[in-house]
PDB file of C-alpha atoms in Angstrom:
ATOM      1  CA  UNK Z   1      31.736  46.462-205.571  1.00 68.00           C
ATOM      2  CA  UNK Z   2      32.551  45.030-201.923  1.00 86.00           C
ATOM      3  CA  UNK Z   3      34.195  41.920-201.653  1.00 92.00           C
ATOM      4  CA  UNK Z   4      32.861  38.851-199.725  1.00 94.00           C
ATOM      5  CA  UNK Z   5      34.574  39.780-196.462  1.00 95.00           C
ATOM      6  CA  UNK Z   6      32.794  43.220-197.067  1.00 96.00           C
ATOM      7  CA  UNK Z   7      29.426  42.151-197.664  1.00 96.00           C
ATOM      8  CA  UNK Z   8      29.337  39.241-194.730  1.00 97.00           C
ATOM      9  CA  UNK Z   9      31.282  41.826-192.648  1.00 97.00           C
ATOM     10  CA  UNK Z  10      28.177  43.811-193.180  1.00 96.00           C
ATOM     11  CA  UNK Z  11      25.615  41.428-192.426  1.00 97.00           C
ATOM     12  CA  UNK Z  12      27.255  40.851-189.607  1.00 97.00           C
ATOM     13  CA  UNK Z  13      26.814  43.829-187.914  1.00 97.00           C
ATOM     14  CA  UNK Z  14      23.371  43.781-189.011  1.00 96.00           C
ATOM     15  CA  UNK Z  15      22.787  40.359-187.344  1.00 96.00           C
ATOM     16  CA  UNK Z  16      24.989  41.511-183.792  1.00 96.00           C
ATOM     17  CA  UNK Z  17      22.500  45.086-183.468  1.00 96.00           C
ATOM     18  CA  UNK Z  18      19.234  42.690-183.884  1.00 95.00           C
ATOM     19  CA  UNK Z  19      18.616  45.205-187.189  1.00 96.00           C
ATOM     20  CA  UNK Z  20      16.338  43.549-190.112  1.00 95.00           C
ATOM     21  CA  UNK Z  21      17.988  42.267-192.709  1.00 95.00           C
ATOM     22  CA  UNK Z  22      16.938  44.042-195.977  1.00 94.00           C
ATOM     23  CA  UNK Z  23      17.959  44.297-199.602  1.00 92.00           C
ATOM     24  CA  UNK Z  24      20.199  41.290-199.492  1.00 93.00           C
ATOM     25  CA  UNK Z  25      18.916  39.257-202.453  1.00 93.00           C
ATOM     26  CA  UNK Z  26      21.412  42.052-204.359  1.00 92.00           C
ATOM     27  CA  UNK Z  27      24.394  39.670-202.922  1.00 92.00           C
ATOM     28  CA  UNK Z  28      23.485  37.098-204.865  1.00 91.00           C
ATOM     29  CA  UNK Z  29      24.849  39.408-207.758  1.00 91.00           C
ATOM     30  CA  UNK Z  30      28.358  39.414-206.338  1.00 92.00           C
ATOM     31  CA  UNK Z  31      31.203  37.193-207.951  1.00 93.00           C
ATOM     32  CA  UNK Z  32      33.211  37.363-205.346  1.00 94.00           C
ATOM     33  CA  UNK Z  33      31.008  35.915-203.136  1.00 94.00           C
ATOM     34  CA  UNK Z  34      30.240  32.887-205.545  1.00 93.00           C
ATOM     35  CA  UNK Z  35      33.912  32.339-205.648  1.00 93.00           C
ATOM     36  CA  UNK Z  36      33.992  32.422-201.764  1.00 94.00           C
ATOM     37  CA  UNK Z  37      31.958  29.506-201.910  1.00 93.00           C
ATOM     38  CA  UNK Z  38      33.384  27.797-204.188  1.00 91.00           C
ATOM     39  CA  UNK Z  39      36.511  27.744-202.515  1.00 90.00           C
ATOM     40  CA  UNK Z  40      34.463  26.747-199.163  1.00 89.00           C
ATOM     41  CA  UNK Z  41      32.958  23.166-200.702  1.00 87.00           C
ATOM     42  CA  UNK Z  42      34.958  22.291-204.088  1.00 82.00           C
ATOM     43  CA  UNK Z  43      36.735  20.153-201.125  1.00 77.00           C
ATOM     44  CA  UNK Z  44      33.828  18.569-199.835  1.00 72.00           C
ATOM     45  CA  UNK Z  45      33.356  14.388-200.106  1.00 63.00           C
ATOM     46  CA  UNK Z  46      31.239  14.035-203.403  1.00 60.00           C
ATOM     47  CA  UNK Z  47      31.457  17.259-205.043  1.00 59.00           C
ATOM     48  CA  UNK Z  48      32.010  15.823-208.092  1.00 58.00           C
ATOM     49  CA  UNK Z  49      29.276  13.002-207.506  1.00 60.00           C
ATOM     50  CA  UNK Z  50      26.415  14.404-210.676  1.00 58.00           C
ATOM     51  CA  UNK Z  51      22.732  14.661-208.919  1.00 57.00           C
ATOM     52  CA  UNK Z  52      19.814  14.295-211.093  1.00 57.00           C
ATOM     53  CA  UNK Z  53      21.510  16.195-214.047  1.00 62.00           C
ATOM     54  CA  UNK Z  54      25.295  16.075-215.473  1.00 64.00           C
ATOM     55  CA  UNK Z  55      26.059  19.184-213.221  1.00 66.00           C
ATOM     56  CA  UNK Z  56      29.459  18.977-211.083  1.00 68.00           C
ATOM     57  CA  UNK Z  57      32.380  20.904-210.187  1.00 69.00           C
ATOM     58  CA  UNK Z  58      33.919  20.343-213.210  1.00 70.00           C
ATOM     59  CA  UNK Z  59      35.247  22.929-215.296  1.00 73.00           C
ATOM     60  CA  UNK Z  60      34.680  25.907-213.031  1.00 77.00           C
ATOM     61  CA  UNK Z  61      35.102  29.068-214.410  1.00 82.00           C
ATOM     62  CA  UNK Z  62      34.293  32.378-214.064  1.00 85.00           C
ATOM     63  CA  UNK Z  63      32.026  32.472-217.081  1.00 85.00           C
ATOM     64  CA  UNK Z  64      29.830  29.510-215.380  1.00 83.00           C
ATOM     65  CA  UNK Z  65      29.455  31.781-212.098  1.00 86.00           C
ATOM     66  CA  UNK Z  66      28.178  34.397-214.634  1.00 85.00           C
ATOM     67  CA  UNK Z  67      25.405  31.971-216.425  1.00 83.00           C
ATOM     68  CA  UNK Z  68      24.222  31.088-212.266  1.00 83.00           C
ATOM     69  CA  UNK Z  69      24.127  34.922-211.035  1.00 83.00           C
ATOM     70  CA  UNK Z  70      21.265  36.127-211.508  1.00 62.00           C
ATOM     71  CA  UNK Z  71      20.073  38.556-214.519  1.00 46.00           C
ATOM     72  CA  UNK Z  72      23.709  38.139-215.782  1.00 39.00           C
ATOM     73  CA  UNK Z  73      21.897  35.252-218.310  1.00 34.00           C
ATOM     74  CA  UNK Z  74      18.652  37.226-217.426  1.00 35.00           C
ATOM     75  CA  UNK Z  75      17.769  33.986-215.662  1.00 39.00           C
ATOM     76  CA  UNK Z  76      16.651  33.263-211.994  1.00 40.00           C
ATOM     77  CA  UNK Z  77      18.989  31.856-209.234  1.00 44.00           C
ATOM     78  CA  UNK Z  78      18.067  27.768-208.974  1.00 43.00           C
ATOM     79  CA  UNK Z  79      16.709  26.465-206.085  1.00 47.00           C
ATOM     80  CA  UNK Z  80      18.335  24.557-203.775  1.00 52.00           C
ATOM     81  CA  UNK Z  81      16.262  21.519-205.005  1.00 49.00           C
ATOM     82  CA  UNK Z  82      16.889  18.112-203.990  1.00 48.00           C
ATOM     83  CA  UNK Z  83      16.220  15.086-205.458  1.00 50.00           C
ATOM     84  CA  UNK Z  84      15.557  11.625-203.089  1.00 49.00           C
ATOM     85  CA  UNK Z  85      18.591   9.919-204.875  1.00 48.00           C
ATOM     86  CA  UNK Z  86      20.071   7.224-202.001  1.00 51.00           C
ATOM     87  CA  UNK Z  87      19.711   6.471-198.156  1.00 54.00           C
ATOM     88  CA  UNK Z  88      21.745   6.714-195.783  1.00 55.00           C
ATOM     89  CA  UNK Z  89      21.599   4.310-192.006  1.00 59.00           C
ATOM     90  CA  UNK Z  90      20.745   6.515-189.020  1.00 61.00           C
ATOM     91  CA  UNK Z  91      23.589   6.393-186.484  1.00 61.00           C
ATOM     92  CA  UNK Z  92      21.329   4.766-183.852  1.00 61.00           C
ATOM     93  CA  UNK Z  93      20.801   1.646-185.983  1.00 60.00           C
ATOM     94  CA  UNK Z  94      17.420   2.392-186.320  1.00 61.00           C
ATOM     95  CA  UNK Z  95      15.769   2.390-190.236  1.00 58.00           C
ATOM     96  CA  UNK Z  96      17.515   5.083-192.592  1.00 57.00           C
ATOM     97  CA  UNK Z  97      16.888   8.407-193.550  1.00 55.00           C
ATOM     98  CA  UNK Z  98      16.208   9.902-197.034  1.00 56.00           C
ATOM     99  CA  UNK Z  99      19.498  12.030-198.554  1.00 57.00           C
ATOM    100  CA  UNK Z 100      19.325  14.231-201.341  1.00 59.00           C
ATOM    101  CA  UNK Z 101      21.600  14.519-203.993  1.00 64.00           C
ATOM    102  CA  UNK Z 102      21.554  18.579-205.187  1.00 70.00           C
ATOM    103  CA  UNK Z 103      23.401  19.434-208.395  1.00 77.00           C
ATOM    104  CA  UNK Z 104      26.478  21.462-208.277  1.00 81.00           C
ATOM    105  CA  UNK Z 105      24.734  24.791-209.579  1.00 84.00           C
ATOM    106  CA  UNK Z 106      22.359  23.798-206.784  1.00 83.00           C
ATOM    107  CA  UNK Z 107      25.109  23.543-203.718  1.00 86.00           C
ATOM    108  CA  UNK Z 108      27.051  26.647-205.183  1.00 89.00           C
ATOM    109  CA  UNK Z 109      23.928  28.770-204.439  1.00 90.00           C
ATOM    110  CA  UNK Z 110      23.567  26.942-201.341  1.00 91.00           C
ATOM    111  CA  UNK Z 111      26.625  27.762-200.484  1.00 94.00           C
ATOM    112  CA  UNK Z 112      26.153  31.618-200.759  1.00 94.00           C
ATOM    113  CA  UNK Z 113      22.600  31.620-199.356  1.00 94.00           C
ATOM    114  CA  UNK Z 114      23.782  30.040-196.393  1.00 95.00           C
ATOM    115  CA  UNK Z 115      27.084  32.247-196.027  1.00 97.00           C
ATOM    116  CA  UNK Z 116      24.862  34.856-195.811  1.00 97.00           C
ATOM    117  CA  UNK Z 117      22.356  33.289-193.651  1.00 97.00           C
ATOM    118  CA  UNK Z 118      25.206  32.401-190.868  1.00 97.00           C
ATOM    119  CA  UNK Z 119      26.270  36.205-190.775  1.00 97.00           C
ATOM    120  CA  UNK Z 120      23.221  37.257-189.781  1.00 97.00           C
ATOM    121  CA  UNK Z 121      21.971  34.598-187.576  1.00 97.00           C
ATOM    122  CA  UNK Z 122      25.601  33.492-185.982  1.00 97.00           C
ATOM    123  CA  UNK Z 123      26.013  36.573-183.718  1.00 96.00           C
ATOM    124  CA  UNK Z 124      22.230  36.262-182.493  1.00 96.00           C
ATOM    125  CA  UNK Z 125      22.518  32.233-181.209  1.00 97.00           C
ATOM    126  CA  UNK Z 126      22.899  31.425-177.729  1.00 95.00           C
ATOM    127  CA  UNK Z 127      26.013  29.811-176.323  1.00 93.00           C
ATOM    128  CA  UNK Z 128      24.251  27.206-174.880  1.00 92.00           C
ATOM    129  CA  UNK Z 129      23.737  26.261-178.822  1.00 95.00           C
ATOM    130  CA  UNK Z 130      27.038  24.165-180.081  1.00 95.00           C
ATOM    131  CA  UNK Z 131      25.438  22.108-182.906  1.00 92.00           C
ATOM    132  CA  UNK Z 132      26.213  22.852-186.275  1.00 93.00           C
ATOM    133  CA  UNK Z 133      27.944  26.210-185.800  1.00 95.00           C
ATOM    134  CA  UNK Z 134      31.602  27.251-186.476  1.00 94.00           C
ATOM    135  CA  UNK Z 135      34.671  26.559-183.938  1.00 95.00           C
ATOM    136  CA  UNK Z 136      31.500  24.689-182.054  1.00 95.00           C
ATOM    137  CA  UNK Z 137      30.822  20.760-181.294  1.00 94.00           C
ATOM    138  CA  UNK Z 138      30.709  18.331-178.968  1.00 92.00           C
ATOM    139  CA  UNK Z 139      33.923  19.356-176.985  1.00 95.00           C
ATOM    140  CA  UNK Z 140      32.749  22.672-176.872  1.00 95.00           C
ATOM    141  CA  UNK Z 141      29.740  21.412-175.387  1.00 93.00           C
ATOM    142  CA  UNK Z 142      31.009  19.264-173.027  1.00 91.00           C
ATOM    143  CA  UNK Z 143      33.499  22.195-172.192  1.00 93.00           C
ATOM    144  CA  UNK Z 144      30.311  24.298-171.637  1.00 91.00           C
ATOM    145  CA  UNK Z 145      28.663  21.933-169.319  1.00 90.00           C
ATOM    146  CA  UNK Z 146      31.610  21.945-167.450  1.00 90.00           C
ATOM    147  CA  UNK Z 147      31.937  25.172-166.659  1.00 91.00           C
ATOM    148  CA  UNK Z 148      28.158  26.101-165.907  1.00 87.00           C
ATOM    149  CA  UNK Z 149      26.909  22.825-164.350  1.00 88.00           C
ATOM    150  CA  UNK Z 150      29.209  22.385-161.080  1.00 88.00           C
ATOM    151  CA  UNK Z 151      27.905  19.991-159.249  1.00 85.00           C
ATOM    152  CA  UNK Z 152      25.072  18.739-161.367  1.00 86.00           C
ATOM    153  CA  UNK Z 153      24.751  14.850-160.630  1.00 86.00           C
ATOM    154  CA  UNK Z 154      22.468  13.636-163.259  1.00 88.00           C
ATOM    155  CA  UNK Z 155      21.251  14.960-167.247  1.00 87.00           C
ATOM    156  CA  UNK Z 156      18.505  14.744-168.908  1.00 86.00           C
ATOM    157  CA  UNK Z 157      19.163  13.629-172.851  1.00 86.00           C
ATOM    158  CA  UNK Z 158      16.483  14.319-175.477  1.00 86.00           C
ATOM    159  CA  UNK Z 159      15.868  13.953-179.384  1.00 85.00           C
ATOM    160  CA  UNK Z 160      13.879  15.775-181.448  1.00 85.00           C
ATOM    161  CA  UNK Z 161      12.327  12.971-183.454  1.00 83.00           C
ATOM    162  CA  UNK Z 162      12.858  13.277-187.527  1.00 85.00           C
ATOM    163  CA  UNK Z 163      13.748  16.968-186.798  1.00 87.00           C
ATOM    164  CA  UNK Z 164      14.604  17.622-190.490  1.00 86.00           C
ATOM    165  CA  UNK Z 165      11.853  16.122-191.539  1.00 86.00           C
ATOM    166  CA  UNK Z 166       9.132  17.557-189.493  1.00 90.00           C
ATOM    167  CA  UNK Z 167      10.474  21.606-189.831  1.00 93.00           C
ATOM    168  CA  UNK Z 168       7.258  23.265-189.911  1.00 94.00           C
ATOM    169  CA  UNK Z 169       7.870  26.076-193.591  1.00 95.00           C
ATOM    170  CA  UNK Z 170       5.272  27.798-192.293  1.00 96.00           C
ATOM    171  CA  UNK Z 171       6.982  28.585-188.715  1.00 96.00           C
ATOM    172  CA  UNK Z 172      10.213  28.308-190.589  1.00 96.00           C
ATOM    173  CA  UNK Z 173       9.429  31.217-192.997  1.00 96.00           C
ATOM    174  CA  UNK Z 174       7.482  33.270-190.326  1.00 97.00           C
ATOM    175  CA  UNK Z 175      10.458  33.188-188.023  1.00 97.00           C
ATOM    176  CA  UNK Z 176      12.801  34.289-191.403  1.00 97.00           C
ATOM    177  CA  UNK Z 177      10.218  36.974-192.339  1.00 97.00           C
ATOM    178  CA  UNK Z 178      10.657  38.552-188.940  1.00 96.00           C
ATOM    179  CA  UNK Z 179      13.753  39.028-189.448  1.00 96.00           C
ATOM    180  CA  UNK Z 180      14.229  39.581-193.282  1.00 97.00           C
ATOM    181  CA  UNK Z 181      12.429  41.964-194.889  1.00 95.00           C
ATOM    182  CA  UNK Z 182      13.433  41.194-198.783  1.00 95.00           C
ATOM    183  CA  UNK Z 183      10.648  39.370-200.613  1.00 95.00           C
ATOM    184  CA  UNK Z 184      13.148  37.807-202.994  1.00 93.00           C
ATOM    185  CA  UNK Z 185      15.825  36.212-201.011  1.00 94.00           C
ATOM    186  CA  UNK Z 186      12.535  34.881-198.505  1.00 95.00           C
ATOM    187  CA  UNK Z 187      10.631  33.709-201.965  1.00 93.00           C
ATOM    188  CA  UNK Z 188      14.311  31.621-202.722  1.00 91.00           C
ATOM    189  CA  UNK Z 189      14.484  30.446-199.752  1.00 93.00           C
ATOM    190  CA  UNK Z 190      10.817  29.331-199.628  1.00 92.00           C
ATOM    191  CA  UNK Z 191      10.789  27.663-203.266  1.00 89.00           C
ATOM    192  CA  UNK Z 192      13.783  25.477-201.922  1.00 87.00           C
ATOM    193  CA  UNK Z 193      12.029  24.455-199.563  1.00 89.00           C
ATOM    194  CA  UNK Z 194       8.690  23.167-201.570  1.00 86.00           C
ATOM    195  CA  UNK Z 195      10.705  21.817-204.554  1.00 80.00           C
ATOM    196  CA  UNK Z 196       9.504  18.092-203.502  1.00 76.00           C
ATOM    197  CA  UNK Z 197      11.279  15.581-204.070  1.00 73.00           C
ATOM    198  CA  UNK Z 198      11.892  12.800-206.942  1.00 69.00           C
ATOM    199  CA  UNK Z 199      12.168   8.803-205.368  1.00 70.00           C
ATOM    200  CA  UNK Z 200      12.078   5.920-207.408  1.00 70.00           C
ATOM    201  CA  UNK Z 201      11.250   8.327-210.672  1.00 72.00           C
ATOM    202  CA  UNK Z 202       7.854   9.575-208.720  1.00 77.00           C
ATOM    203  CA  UNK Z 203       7.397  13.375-207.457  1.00 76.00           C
ATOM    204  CA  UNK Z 204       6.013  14.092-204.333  1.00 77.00           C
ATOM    205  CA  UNK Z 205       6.157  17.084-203.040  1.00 80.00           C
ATOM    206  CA  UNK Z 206       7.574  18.429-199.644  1.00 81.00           C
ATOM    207  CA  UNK Z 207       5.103  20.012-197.114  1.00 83.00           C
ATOM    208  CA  UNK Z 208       7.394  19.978-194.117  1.00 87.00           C
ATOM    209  CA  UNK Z 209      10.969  19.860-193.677  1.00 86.00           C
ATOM    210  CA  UNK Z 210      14.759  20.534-194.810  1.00 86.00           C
ATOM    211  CA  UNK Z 211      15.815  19.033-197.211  1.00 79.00           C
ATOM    212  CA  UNK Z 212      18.172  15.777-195.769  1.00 75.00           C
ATOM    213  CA  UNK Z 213      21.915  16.368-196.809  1.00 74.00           C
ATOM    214  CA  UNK Z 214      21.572  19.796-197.969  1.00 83.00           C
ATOM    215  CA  UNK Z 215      24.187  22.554-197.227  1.00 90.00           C
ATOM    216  CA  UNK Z 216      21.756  25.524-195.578  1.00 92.00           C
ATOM    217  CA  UNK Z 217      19.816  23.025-194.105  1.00 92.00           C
ATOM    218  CA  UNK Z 218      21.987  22.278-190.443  1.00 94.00           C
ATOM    219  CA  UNK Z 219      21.433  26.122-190.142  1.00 96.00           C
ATOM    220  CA  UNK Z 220      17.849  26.563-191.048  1.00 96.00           C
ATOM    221  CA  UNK Z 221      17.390  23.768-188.208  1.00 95.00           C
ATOM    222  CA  UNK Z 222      19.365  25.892-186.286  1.00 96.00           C
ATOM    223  CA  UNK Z 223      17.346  29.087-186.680  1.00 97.00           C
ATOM    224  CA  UNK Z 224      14.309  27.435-185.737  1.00 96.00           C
ATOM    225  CA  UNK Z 225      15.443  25.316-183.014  1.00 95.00           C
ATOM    226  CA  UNK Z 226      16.784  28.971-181.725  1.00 96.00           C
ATOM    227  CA  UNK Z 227      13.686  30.029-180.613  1.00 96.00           C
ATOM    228  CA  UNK Z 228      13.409  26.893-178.305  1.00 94.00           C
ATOM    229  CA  UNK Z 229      16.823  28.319-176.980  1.00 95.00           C
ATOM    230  CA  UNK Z 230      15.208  31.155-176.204  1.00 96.00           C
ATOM    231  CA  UNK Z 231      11.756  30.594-174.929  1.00 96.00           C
ATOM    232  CA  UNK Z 232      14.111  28.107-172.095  1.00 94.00           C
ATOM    233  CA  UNK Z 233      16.431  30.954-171.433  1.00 94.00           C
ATOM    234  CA  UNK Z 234      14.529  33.577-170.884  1.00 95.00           C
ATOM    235  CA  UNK Z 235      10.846  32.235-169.984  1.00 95.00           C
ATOM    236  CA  UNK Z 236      11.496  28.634-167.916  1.00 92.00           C
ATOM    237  CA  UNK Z 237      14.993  29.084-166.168  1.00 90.00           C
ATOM    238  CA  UNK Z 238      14.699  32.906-164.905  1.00 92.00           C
ATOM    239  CA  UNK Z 239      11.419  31.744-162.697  1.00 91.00           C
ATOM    240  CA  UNK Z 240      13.522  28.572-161.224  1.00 87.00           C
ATOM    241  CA  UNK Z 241      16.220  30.368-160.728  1.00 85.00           C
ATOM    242  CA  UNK Z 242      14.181  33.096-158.727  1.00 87.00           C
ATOM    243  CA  UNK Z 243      12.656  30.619-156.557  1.00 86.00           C
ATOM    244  CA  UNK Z 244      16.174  28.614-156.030  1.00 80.00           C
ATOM    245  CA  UNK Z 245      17.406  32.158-154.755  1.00 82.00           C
ATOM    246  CA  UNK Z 246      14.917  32.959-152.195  1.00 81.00           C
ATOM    247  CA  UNK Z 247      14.641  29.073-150.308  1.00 79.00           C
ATOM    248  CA  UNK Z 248      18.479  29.987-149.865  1.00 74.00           C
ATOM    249  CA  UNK Z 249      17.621  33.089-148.137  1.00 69.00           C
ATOM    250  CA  UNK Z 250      17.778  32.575-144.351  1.00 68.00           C
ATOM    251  CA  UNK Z 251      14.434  33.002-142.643  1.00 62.00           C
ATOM    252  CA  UNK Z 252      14.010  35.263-139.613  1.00 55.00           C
ATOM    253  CA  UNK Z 253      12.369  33.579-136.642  1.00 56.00           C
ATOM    254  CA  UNK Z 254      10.650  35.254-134.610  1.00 54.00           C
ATOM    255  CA  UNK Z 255      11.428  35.583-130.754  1.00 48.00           C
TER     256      UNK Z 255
END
């Protein structure tokens, strides 16, 4: 069996030649790949905080990977379900926003769904896109809009208002099913995203949005907000630009 290097190697290529990405729920079997991931968040700030069961990073072993792959325990992978457990104050000052608190079993799957995820969809962004993507940032950004905005005098800032929260699943998953064609990783993917939510001991369930503090989240935000990148790119600016060209043309006059 491939390795994790292998199999994201794979998808990859997949991603960079704009080719469908098919029969890659069967990753989701590999070990390796689960340990990859492991190794990627048992770091991470509050790993070993429980969510709404007893179920943290303690006492990893290989024989726990095995009860979480699926069929191994003839059992389905979890979703990446989130349950409304604190809030958190926006960085603006202005009310707070709703985190979820997954379990481990939960962000290990994560983890691996979104590994896979970024392979595909990394080479395919736009380099105008720096949020939430590897080696990328803020510097990277302002590095960006250095080089390509010479002389530019004045920017225009903008917000997408509760941007997690308002994800349309049904754009979300049409977007994915254009480019996925495996029924079971898009089925995953779309029970995650309806598993509602539990606050102050009362369900209500979720009928737009990422979930708030989840790991595949930043990147699902980032695959839809990609086709904004897109429709700018390659439907507003080529027009502007065309007209920019020809005032800068030098008229003839006549005699």
């Amino acid at each position: 069996m491939q390795n994790a290097e292998q199999i994201l190697q794979a998808i990859r290529k997949l991603g960079e030649k704009r080719l469908p990405l098919t029969r890659v729920y069967r990753c989701l079997f590999s070990e390796d790949l689960f340990l990859a991931a492991y190794a990627k968040i048992y770091k991470n700030q509050g790993i070993l905080t429980p969510g709404t069961e007893n179920d943290t990073a303690d006492d990893m072993s290989i024989e726990r990977i095995h009860t979480i792959i699926p069929g191994t325990a003839r059992r389905k992978v979890s979703s990446f379900d989130h349950r409304v457990a604190s809030t958190s104050p926006k960085k603006n000052g202005k009310g707070t926003r709703p985190l979820g608190l997954p379990n481990f079993t939960e962000k290990l799957v994560e983890e691996v769904l979104r590994m896979i995820l970024e392979a595909y969809y990394e080479p395919r962004f736009r380099d105008c896109s720096h949020g939430f993507r590897p080696n990328r940032g803020c510097h990277t950004a302002l590095e960006y809009l250095a080089e390509h905005f010479i002389g530019t005098t004045w920017f225009i800032e903008g917000d997408v208002k509760g941007c997690y929260d308002n994800i349309s699943h049904e754009i979300l998953m049409g977007i994915l099913t254009r480019d996925i064609q495996d029924g079971r990783l898009l089925n995953l993917i779309q029970i995650g995203l309806k598993a509602g939510i539990v606050d102050e001991w009362e369900y209500k369930p979720t009928f737009s949005g990422t979930p708030q503090g989840g790991i595949v989240s930043p990147l699902l935000a980032n695959i839809f907000l990609h086709e904004l990148d897109t429709y700018v790119e390659d439907e507003l600016i080529p027009p502007i630009q065309q007209r920019q060209t020809q005032s800068r043309k030098p008229r003839l006059q006549s005699l």
